[in-house]
Coordinates of C-alpha atoms (C1' of nucleotides) in Angstrom, one line a residue:
Chain D
X27 CA 21.2 25.6 -1.7
X28 CA 17.6 26.2 -1.0
X29 CA 16.2 23.0 -2.4
X30 CA 13.1 24.0 -0.6
X31 CA 12.9 20.3 0.3
X32 CA 12.2 19.2 3.8
X33 CA 15.0 17.4 5.7
X34 CA 13.0 14.2 6.1
X35 CA 12.4 14.2 2.3
X36 CA 16.1 14.5 1.6
X37 CA 16.8 11.6 3.8
X38 CA 14.1 9.6 2.1
X39 CA 15.5 10.5 -1.3
X40 CA 19.0 9.5 -0.3
X41 CA 17.8 6.1 0.9
X42 CA 15.6 5.5 -2.2
X43 CA 18.4 6.5 -4.5
X44 CA 20.6 3.8 -2.9
X45 CA 17.8 1.2 -3.3
X46 CA 16.9 2.2 -6.8
X47 CA 20.5 2.2 -8.0
X48 CA 21.0 -1.2 -6.6
X49 CA 23.8 -0.1 -4.2
X50 CA 21.7 -1.4 -1.3
X51 CA 20.3 -4.8 -2.3
X52 CA 17.3 -6.4 -0.7
X53 CA 17.8 -7.5 2.9
X54 CA 20.7 -5.1 3.5
X55 CA 20.6 -3.1 6.7
X56 CA 20.1 0.6 6.2
X57 CA 21.5 3.2 8.6
X58 CA 19.8 3.3 12.0
X59 CA 18.0 6.4 13.2
X60 CA 21.0 7.4 15.3
X61 CA 23.4 6.9 12.4
X62 CA 21.2 9.1 10.2
X63 CA 21.2 11.7 13.0
X64 CA 24.9 11.9 12.9
X65 CA 25.5 11.7 9.1
X66 CA 22.8 14.2 8.2
X67 CA 23.0 16.4 11.3
X68 CA 19.3 16.1 12.0
X69 CA 17.2 15.1 15.0
X70 CA 16.2 11.6 15.6
X71 CA 12.5 12.4 15.1
X72 CA 13.3 13.5 11.6
X73 CA 15.2 10.4 10.8
X74 CA 12.4 8.4 12.3
X75 CA 9.9 10.0 10.1
X76 CA 11.9 9.3 7.0
X77 CA 12.3 5.6 7.9
X78 CA 8.7 5.2 9.0
X79 CA 7.3 6.7 5.8
X80 CA 9.5 4.5 3.6
X81 CA 8.4 1.5 5.6
X82 CA 4.7 2.3 5.1
X83 CA 5.4 2.9 1.4
X84 CA 6.8 -0.6 1.2
X85 CA 10.5 0.0 0.7
X86 CA 11.8 -0.9 4.1
X87 CA 10.9 -3.2 6.9
X88 CA 11.8 -2.5 10.5
X89 CA 12.3 -4.9 13.5
X90 CA 12.3 -3.4 17.0
X91 CA 15.6 -3.9 18.7
X92 CA 17.3 -5.1 15.6
X93 CA 17.3 -2.6 12.7
X94 CA 15.8 -1.4 9.4
X95 CA 16.3 -3.4 6.2
X96 CA 15.7 -3.0 2.5
X97 CA 12.6 -4.9 1.6
X98 CA 12.4 -7.6 -1.1
X99 CA 11.0 -6.0 -4.3
X100 CA 8.9 -8.7 -6.1
X101 CA 8.6 -8.7 -9.8
X102 CA 5.0 -7.7 -10.0
X103 CA 2.8 -6.1 -12.6
X104 CA -0.1 -4.0 -11.5
X105 CA -3.3 -5.7 -12.4
X106 CA -6.0 -3.1 -12.7
X107 CA -4.1 -0.1 -13.7
X108 CA -2.8 0.6 -17.1
X109 CA 0.8 0.9 -16.4
X110 CA 3.7 1.2 -18.7
X111 CA 5.8 -1.9 -18.3
X112 CA 9.0 0.1 -19.2
X113 CA 8.4 2.4 -16.3
X114 CA 7.5 -0.5 -14.0
X115 CA 10.8 -2.1 -14.8
X116 CA 12.8 1.1 -14.5
X117 CA 11.2 1.7 -11.2
X118 CA 12.7 -1.5 -9.9
X119 CA 16.1 -0.2 -11.0
X120 CA 16.3 -2.7 -13.8
X121 CA 17.0 -2.3 -17.5
X122 CA 14.1 -2.3 -19.9
X123 CA 14.4 -3.4 -23.5
X124 CA 12.1 -4.7 -26.2
X125 CA 12.0 -6.6 -29.5
X126 CA 9.5 -5.7 -32.1
X127 CA 8.3 -8.9 -33.7
X128 CA 5.6 -7.6 -35.9
X129 CA 4.1 -4.3 -36.9
X130 CA 1.6 -3.7 -39.6
X131 CA -2.0 -3.5 -40.9
X132 CA -4.1 -6.6 -41.1
X133 CA -7.5 -7.2 -42.5
X134 CA -10.4 -7.8 -40.1
X135 CA -12.3 -11.0 -39.7
X136 CA -15.6 -11.8 -38.0
X137 CA -13.9 -12.8 -34.7
X138 CA -11.9 -9.6 -34.5
X139 CA -14.9 -7.5 -35.6
X140 CA -16.8 -9.1 -32.7
X141 CA -14.1 -8.2 -30.3
X142 CA -14.1 -4.7 -31.5
X143 CA -17.8 -4.5 -31.4
X144 CA -17.8 -3.1 -34.9
X145 CA -19.1 -5.3 -37.8
X146 CA -18.0 -2.7 -40.3
X147 CA -14.4 -2.5 -39.3
X148 CA -12.2 -3.3 -42.3
X149 CA -8.6 -3.1 -41.1
X150 CA -6.7 -3.1 -37.8
X151 CA -3.2 -2.3 -36.6
X152 CA -1.4 -5.3 -35.2
X153 CA 1.8 -5.4 -33.3
X154 CA 3.7 -8.1 -31.4
X155 CA 6.4 -7.1 -29.0
X156 CA 8.6 -8.9 -26.5
X157 CA 9.4 -6.9 -23.4
X158 CA 12.5 -7.7 -21.5
X159 CA 13.8 -7.0 -18.1
X160 CA 17.6 -7.1 -17.9
X161 CA 17.6 -8.9 -21.2
X162 CA 15.1 -11.6 -20.1
X163 CA 11.7 -11.7 -21.8
X164 CA 9.0 -11.1 -19.2
X165 CA 6.0 -10.2 -21.3
X166 CA 4.7 -11.0 -24.8
X167 CA 2.4 -8.3 -26.1
X168 CA 0.0 -9.1 -28.9
X169 CA -2.1 -6.1 -29.6
X170 CA -4.7 -5.0 -32.1
X171 CA -5.6 -1.3 -32.3
X172 CA -8.7 0.3 -33.8
X173 CA -7.5 2.8 -36.5
X174 CA -10.5 4.9 -36.0
X175 CA -9.4 5.6 -32.4
X176 CA -5.7 6.0 -32.9
X177 CA -5.0 6.7 -36.6
X178 CA -1.4 7.6 -36.0
X179 CA -0.5 4.6 -34.0
X180 CA 1.8 2.9 -36.5
X181 CA 3.9 6.0 -37.0
X182 CA 5.6 5.3 -33.7
X183 CA 8.8 3.4 -33.3
X184 CA 8.1 1.3 -30.3
X185 CA 11.6 0.9 -29.2
X186 CA 11.5 4.2 -27.3
X187 CA 7.9 4.4 -26.2
X188 CA 5.7 1.4 -25.4
X189 CA 2.3 1.0 -27.1
X190 CA 0.7 1.6 -23.8
X191 CA 2.3 5.0 -23.5
X192 CA 1.4 5.9 -27.0
X193 CA -2.3 5.0 -26.5
X194 CA -2.6 6.6 -23.2
X195 CA -1.2 9.8 -24.6
X196 CA -3.5 9.6 -27.7
X197 CA -6.9 8.7 -26.2
X198 CA -8.8 8.8 -22.9
X199 CA -9.7 5.4 -21.5
X200 CA -13.3 5.2 -20.4
X201 CA -13.6 1.5 -19.6
X202 CA -11.5 -1.6 -19.1
X203 CA -12.2 -5.2 -19.4
X204 CA -9.8 -7.8 -18.1
X205 CA -9.7 -11.6 -18.2
X206 CA -6.9 -13.5 -16.6
X207 CA -6.2 -17.1 -17.2
X208 CA -3.5 -19.6 -16.8
X209 CA -2.2 -21.3 -19.9
X210 CA 0.6 -23.5 -21.2
X211 CA 2.6 -21.7 -23.9
X212 CA 2.2 -22.4 -27.6
X213 CA 5.4 -23.4 -29.4
X214 CA 5.7 -19.9 -30.8
X215 CA 5.2 -18.4 -27.4
X216 CA 7.9 -20.7 -26.0
X217 CA 10.3 -19.5 -28.7
X218 CA 9.6 -15.8 -28.2
X219 CA 9.7 -15.9 -24.4
X220 CA 12.5 -18.4 -24.2
X221 CA 10.7 -20.8 -21.9
X222 CA 10.1 -24.5 -21.6
X223 CA 7.0 -26.2 -22.7
X224 CA 5.9 -27.0 -19.2
X225 CA 6.2 -23.5 -17.8
X226 CA 2.8 -22.1 -17.1
X227 CA 2.0 -18.6 -18.2
X228 CA -0.5 -16.0 -17.2
X229 CA -2.5 -14.7 -20.1
X230 CA -4.0 -11.3 -19.4
X231 CA -6.6 -10.3 -22.0
X232 CA -7.7 -6.7 -22.0
X233 CA -10.0 -4.6 -24.0
X234 CA -10.2 -0.9 -23.5
X235 CA -12.9 1.5 -24.6
X236 CA -12.4 5.1 -25.6
X237 CA -15.4 7.4 -26.4
X238 CA -17.7 4.4 -26.7
X239 CA -15.5 2.5 -29.1
X240 CA -13.2 -0.4 -28.5
X241 CA -9.8 1.2 -28.8
X242 CA -7.5 -1.8 -28.4
X243 CA -7.5 -5.5 -27.6
X244 CA -4.4 -6.9 -26.2
X245 CA -3.2 -10.2 -24.9
X246 CA -0.3 -10.1 -22.5
X247 CA 1.5 -13.3 -21.8
X248 CA 3.8 -13.6 -18.7
X249 CA 6.0 -16.6 -17.9
X250 CA 4.9 -17.6 -14.4
X251 CA 8.4 -17.9 -13.1
X252 CA 9.2 -14.3 -14.0
X253 CA 6.2 -12.2 -13.3
X254 CA 3.0 -12.1 -11.3
X255 CA 0.1 -9.6 -11.5
X256 CA -0.4 -7.5 -8.5
X257 CA -2.9 -5.0 -7.2
X258 CA -3.4 -3.3 -3.9
X259 CA -5.9 -0.7 -3.2
X260 CA -8.0 0.8 -0.5
X261 CA -11.7 0.2 -0.5
X262 CA -14.2 2.8 0.1
X263 CA -14.4 3.9 3.7
X264 CA -18.1 3.7 3.5
X265 CA -19.6 0.3 3.1
X266 CA -19.2 -0.6 -0.5
X267 CA -19.3 -4.2 0.3
X268 CA -22.9 -5.2 0.4
X269 CA -23.5 -8.3 2.3
Chain R
X20 CA -11.3 -3.1 25.5
X21 CA -8.2 -1.0 25.9
X22 CA -5.9 -2.9 23.6
X23 CA -3.0 -1.0 24.9
X24 CA -3.3 0.8 21.6
X25 CA -1.0 3.8 20.9
X26 CA -2.7 7.2 21.3
X27 CA -2.3 8.2 17.6
X28 CA -4.0 4.9 16.6
X29 CA -6.9 5.6 18.9
X30 CA -7.3 9.0 17.2
X31 CA -7.1 7.4 13.8
X32 CA -9.7 4.8 14.7
X33 CA -12.0 7.5 16.1
X34 CA -11.9 9.4 12.9
X35 CA -12.2 6.4 10.7
X36 CA -15.1 5.2 12.6
X37 CA -16.9 8.5 12.0
X38 CA -16.1 8.3 8.3
X39 CA -17.1 4.7 8.0
X40 CA -20.4 5.1 9.8
X41 CA -21.3 7.9 7.5
X42 CA -21.5 10.4 10.3
X43 CA -18.8 12.5 8.6
X44 CA -19.6 12.6 4.9
X45 CA -17.1 13.5 2.2
X46 CA -16.0 17.1 2.3
X47 CA -16.8 17.6 5.9
X48 CA -14.2 19.3 8.0
X49 CA -12.6 17.1 10.7
X50 CA -11.3 18.5 14.0
X51 CA -8.1 20.5 13.7
X52 CA -4.9 19.3 15.4
X53 CA -5.5 21.7 18.3
X54 CA -9.1 20.6 18.7
X55 CA -7.9 17.0 18.9
X56 CA -5.3 18.1 21.4
X57 CA -8.0 19.4 23.6
X58 CA -10.6 16.6 23.2
X59 CA -8.1 13.7 23.5
X60 CA -5.7 15.4 25.9
X61 CA -2.8 14.6 23.7
X62 CA 0.1 16.7 22.3
X63 CA -0.2 18.3 18.9
X64 CA 2.5 16.1 17.4
X65 CA 0.4 13.1 18.2
X66 CA -2.7 14.6 16.6
X67 CA -0.5 15.6 13.7
X68 CA 0.7 12.0 13.2
X69 CA -2.9 10.7 13.2
X70 CA -4.1 13.2 10.6
X71 CA -0.9 12.9 8.5
X72 CA -1.1 9.1 8.3
X73 CA -4.8 9.2 7.4
X74 CA -4.0 11.7 4.7
X75 CA -1.3 9.5 3.2
X76 CA -3.7 6.6 3.4
X77 CA -6.2 8.5 1.3
X78 CA -8.9 9.1 3.8
X79 CA -8.3 12.8 4.4
X80 CA -7.0 15.8 2.6
X81 CA -5.4 18.8 4.3
X82 CA -5.0 22.4 3.3
X83 CA -2.5 24.6 5.2
X84 CA -4.2 27.5 6.8
X85 CA -7.6 26.1 6.2
X86 CA -8.2 22.7 7.7
X87 CA -8.5 18.9 7.2
X88 CA -11.4 17.4 5.3
X89 CA -12.9 14.0 4.6
X90 CA -11.8 12.9 1.1
X91 CA -14.1 11.6 -1.6
X92 CA -14.2 7.9 -1.7
X93 CA -12.4 6.6 -4.7
X94 CA -14.2 4.2 -7.1
X95 CA -13.4 0.6 -6.4
X96 CA -11.8 -1.2 -9.3
X97 CA -13.4 -4.4 -9.4
X98 CA -11.7 -7.4 -10.8
X99 CA -11.2 -7.9 -7.4
X100 CA -14.4 -7.2 -5.7
X101 CA -14.9 -9.6 -3.0
X102 CA -17.5 -11.8 -4.4
X103 CA -19.0 -14.8 -3.0
X104 CA -18.3 -17.8 -5.2
X105 CA -21.5 -19.5 -4.1
X106 CA -23.5 -16.5 -5.3
X107 CA -21.5 -16.3 -8.5
X108 CA -22.2 -19.9 -9.3
X109 CA -25.9 -19.5 -8.4
X110 CA -26.1 -16.5 -10.6
X111 CA -25.1 -18.6 -13.5
X112 CA -27.9 -21.0 -12.7
X113 CA -25.6 -23.7 -11.6
X114 CA -25.5 -25.8 -8.4
X115 CA -23.0 -24.8 -5.8
X116 CA -21.5 -27.3 -3.3
X117 CA -18.4 -27.5 -1.2
X118 CA -16.2 -29.9 0.7
X119 CA -14.6 -28.9 3.9
X120 CA -11.1 -30.4 3.9
X121 CA -9.7 -28.8 7.0
X122 CA -10.8 -26.5 9.8
X123 CA -8.9 -25.7 13.0
X124 CA -6.4 -23.6 14.8
X125 CA -2.7 -23.7 13.9
X126 CA 0.4 -22.2 15.6
X127 CA 2.0 -19.3 13.9
X128 CA 5.4 -19.3 12.4
X129 CA 7.7 -16.5 11.2
X130 CA 6.5 -16.7 7.6
X131 CA 2.9 -16.4 8.6
X132 CA 3.7 -13.7 11.2
X133 CA 5.3 -11.7 8.3
X134 CA 2.2 -12.1 6.1
X135 CA 0.0 -10.9 8.9
X136 CA 2.3 -8.1 9.7
X137 CA 2.2 -9.1 13.4
X138 CA 5.3 -10.5 14.9
X139 CA 3.5 -11.3 18.1
X140 CA 0.7 -13.4 16.6
X141 CA 0.5 -16.8 18.3
X142 CA -2.3 -18.7 16.6
X143 CA -4.3 -18.6 13.5
X144 CA -7.5 -20.1 12.2
X145 CA -6.9 -22.2 9.1
X146 CA -9.5 -23.7 6.7
X147 CA -9.3 -25.5 3.4
X148 CA -12.4 -25.8 1.3
X149 CA -13.0 -27.1 -2.2
X150 CA -15.8 -25.2 -4.0
X151 CA -17.7 -27.1 -6.7
X152 CA -19.9 -26.1 -9.5
X153 CA -22.4 -28.8 -10.6
X154 CA -20.2 -31.2 -8.6
X155 CA -17.0 -30.3 -10.4
X156 CA -14.3 -28.6 -8.3
X157 CA -13.6 -25.1 -9.5
X158 CA -11.8 -23.5 -6.6
X159 CA -9.5 -24.6 -3.9
X160 CA -9.6 -22.2 -0.9
X161 CA -6.7 -22.2 1.6
X162 CA -7.4 -19.5 4.1
X163 CA -5.8 -18.2 7.3
X164 CA -7.7 -15.8 9.5
X165 CA -6.5 -13.5 12.2
X166 CA -8.4 -14.4 15.5
X167 CA -8.0 -10.9 16.8
X168 CA -10.1 -9.7 13.9
X169 CA -12.7 -12.4 13.7
X170 CA -12.7 -14.4 16.9
X171 CA -15.9 -16.3 16.2
X172 CA -14.8 -17.4 12.7
X173 CA -14.5 -21.1 13.5
X174 CA -17.9 -21.3 15.0
X175 CA -19.4 -21.3 11.6
X176 CA -20.3 -24.3 9.6
X177 CA -19.1 -23.5 6.1
X178 CA -21.4 -25.6 4.2
X179 CA -24.1 -23.0 4.3
X180 CA -22.2 -19.8 4.2
X181 CA -18.8 -19.3 2.6
X182 CA -15.9 -17.9 4.6
X183 CA -16.0 -14.8 2.4
X184 CA -19.5 -14.1 3.5
X185 CA -18.7 -14.7 7.1
X186 CA -15.8 -12.4 7.1
X187 CA -17.6 -9.7 5.2
X188 CA -20.4 -9.7 7.7
X189 CA -18.0 -9.6 10.6
X190 CA -15.5 -6.9 9.7
X191 CA -15.1 -3.9 7.4
X192 CA -12.6 -4.3 4.6
X193 CA -10.2 -1.3 4.4
X194 CA -7.7 -2.6 1.9
X195 CA -7.1 -5.4 -0.5
X196 CA -3.9 -6.8 -2.0
X197 CA -4.0 -9.3 -4.8
X198 CA -1.3 -11.3 -6.5
X199 CA -2.2 -13.6 -9.4
X200 CA 0.2 -16.1 -10.8
X201 CA 0.1 -19.2 -13.0
X202 CA 1.2 -22.5 -11.4
X203 CA 1.2 -26.2 -12.1
X204 CA -0.7 -27.9 -9.3
X205 CA 0.9 -29.9 -6.5
X206 CA 0.0 -33.5 -6.1
X207 CA -2.4 -32.6 -3.3
X208 CA -4.0 -29.9 -5.4
X209 CA -4.4 -32.3 -8.3
X210 CA -6.1 -34.7 -5.9
X211 CA -8.4 -32.1 -4.3
X212 CA -9.4 -30.5 -7.6
X213 CA -9.4 -33.7 -9.6
X214 CA -7.2 -32.4 -12.4
X215 CA -4.2 -33.7 -14.3
X216 CA -0.6 -32.8 -13.5
X217 CA -0.2 -30.8 -16.6
X218 CA -3.2 -28.6 -16.2
X219 CA -2.1 -25.1 -15.4
X220 CA -3.9 -23.3 -12.5
X221 CA -4.5 -19.7 -11.6
X222 CA -3.3 -18.9 -8.0
X223 CA -5.0 -15.8 -6.6
X224 CA -3.3 -14.7 -3.4
X225 CA -5.2 -12.1 -1.4
X226 CA -4.7 -10.3 1.8
X227 CA -7.3 -8.1 3.3
X228 CA -7.0 -5.4 6.0
X229 CA -9.5 -4.4 8.5
X230 CA -8.9 -1.5 10.9
X231 CA -5.2 -1.5 10.2
X232 CA -4.7 -5.2 10.8
X233 CA -4.4 -8.0 8.3
X234 CA -7.7 -9.9 8.7
X235 CA -7.2 -12.8 6.4
X236 CA -4.7 -14.3 3.9
X237 CA -6.1 -16.6 1.3
X238 CA -4.9 -18.5 -1.7
X239 CA -7.5 -19.4 -4.2
X240 CA -6.5 -22.0 -6.8
X241 CA -8.5 -22.3 -10.0
X242 CA -8.0 -24.9 -12.7
X243 CA -7.4 -23.0 -15.9
X244 CA -9.8 -25.1 -17.9
X245 CA -12.7 -24.3 -15.5
X246 CA -12.3 -20.8 -14.5
X247 CA -10.9 -17.4 -15.5
X248 CA -10.9 -14.1 -13.6
X249 CA -12.9 -11.4 -15.2
X250 CA -13.5 -7.8 -14.5
X251 CA -15.0 -4.9 -16.4
X252 CA -15.3 -1.4 -15.0
X253 CA -15.4 2.2 -15.9
X254 CA -12.3 4.2 -15.1
X255 CA -12.9 7.2 -12.9
X256 CA -12.1 10.6 -14.0
X257 CA -9.0 10.8 -12.0
X258 CA -7.1 8.0 -10.3
X259 CA -6.8 4.5 -11.8
X260 CA -3.8 5.6 -13.8
X261 CA -0.8 5.8 -11.5
X262 CA 2.0 7.7 -13.0
Chain Z
dC7 C1' -16.5 51.3 -0.9
dT8 C1' -11.9 49.7 -1.6
dG9 C1' -7.4 48.4 -0.7
dA10 C1' -3.8 47.6 2.7
dC11 C1' -2.8 45.8 6.9
dT12 C1' -3.3 42.9 11.0
dA13 C1' -4.7 39.3 13.9
dT14 C1' -5.8 34.6 14.1
dA15 C1' -6.2 29.8 13.0
dC16 C1' -4.3 26.0 10.7
dT17 C1' -0.9 23.0 8.7
dG18 C1' 4.2 21.8 7.9
dT19 C1' 8.5 21.0 9.6
dA20 C1' 12.2 20.5 13.0
dT21 C1' 14.4 19.8 17.5
dA22 C1' 15.3 18.1 22.2
dT23 C1' 14.0 15.0 25.4
dA24 C1' 12.0 11.0 27.6
dC25 C1' 10.6 6.5 28.5
dA26 C1' 9.2 1.8 27.0
dA27 C1' 9.9 -2.5 24.6
dC28 C1' 12.8 -5.4 22.1
dC29 C1' 17.0 -7.9 20.7
dT30 C1' 21.9 -9.2 20.8
dT31 C1' 26.0 -9.7 23.0
dA32 C1' 29.1 -9.8 26.7
dT33 C1' 29.8 -10.9 31.4
dA34 C1' 29.3 -13.0 35.9
dC35 C1' 27.9 -16.8 38.4
dA36 C1' 26.5 -21.4 39.8
Chain U
dT10 C1' 29.1 -26.0 30.8
dG11 C1' 25.0 -23.8 31.2
dT12 C1' 22.3 -20.1 32.9
dA13 C1' 21.0 -15.8 34.6
dT14 C1' 22.1 -10.9 34.4
dA15 C1' 23.7 -6.6 32.7
dA16 C1' 24.7 -3.5 29.1
dG17 C1' 24.1 -1.3 25.0
dG18 C1' 21.9 -0.5 20.6
dT19 C1' 17.5 -0.3 18.1
dT20 C1' 12.8 0.8 17.2
dG21 C1' 8.2 2.8 19.0
dT22 C1' 5.7 6.2 21.1
dA23 C1' 4.7 10.7 23.4
dT24 C1' 5.5 15.4 24.8
dA25 C1' 6.8 20.4 24.8
dT26 C1' 8.4 23.8 22.1
dA27 C1' 9.5 26.6 18.2
dC28 C1' 9.2 28.8 13.8
dA29 C1' 7.6 29.1 8.9
dG30 C1' 4.1 29.3 5.5
dT31 C1' -0.8 29.8 4.1
dA32 C1' -5.5 31.1 4.1
dT33 C1' -9.3 33.8 6.2
dA34 C1' -11.7 37.3 8.7
dG35 C1' -11.7 41.6 10.5
dT36 C1' -9.9 46.5 10.9
dC37 C1' -8.5 50.7 9.5
dA38 C1' -7.1 54.3 6.4
dG39 C1' -7.9 56.4 2.1

DNA sequence: CTGACTATACTGTATATACAACCTTATACA
DNA sequence: TGTATAAGGTTGTATATACAGTATAGTCAG
């Protein structure tokens, strides 16, 4: 006993566990406040708090006079934050897997040197990975890494930890640059992602800086039918929006 | 006046107003629950709810035994800064123009009510505009606006000022949600943007909140060949990296 | 002066109760 | 058959009360 956990938190965990495990699929009705009162032996206000917080957190939706329901969880990737796609998928209660297509050292060239803002750079690490959700490819990662920033990068086996996780653990990120565009996939991309020629894709190009150097340059390609980029954040309470 | 607003919401608004106006700067102590009880003539649970929600929304921080304080404003990550496309184009030294395709009031429906998080909403403002750079369409804007937030919205002639500028001037923006996906254009989009059927497009879906209400929902469609989304920003010491 | 104790203020949680608004379903009635 | 009404379940809000845990300021004994 003595979980030292508040009652409303236990109720929230119980509901979240059912959602995460897939036992309660989207749209399903969750127990009403009065049903929670009976099954947990708590007061209605405590049940109300649990359901209300889960609603504001985006897991449930409530309709007065009708009930509370599991909300649709869209397949979304966060746009501005560096998140680990494996965690993201796991968080949705789905199975993550990956296929390592390429891993090695390549010689630099003028275009790459430009991207890394380092004329003298000689060699780069290069990996290509297909990330899968429930066995379906959802992201093609084509990444170059600056050996000066993460010299041990290639020592990792990327089946267990994603490159994002490795880099985040190895180096601080000072600055990020993103470019997002829509593309039609190349034949190789079609093959690796298992999509048709006419399926549009999102291409997210990202450079990240660490201690003043470009640490990594990556292009992430998402099939439009399987993934969208998402961000939601609060803006400063004081007027950051000039004009 | 007197929107028949719940008591806890009035308290939240009062506090937010003080934060927004700058009257209460970061770190400043806000009234304790018992002080709110006295000044608003409410029960402590109601004051507690107001402060608790503002805390979970990131505006306040609370320390048991000490008090409640205004939180530091987090740095805005900025791919998604609300920028005025007219200014953006002017900044590049190009000529901005626009074509107003539609402007009027439409009846709500369940899908729109859901997007606006207001089941009772009856009517919405709706505009469609094509933005052009040097006479070439670069963005199709399809926007719905909540009349409760910007009642004078339709009074503007959008040839001189863009809807974004109008809304920014009229209301504070508390929160932004973005979804980006790749699409192939519908026939109407092809016609309005003057593009081929096989040209992929970026669809940027954005909702913005003002004083707790969804103020506007907009879908911006960019032809991939003419526009990409770009951002670059420093990451703050903390934050930015969720989990 | 220092350390232990106490009083006080504040947040955190939990309950019991109440009323309003909303929705669905069953029932009664025309 | 169609319509109005009633009943019951559901969420939304608000109050009064209680107790626990935490931090601070002040008091008192050593």
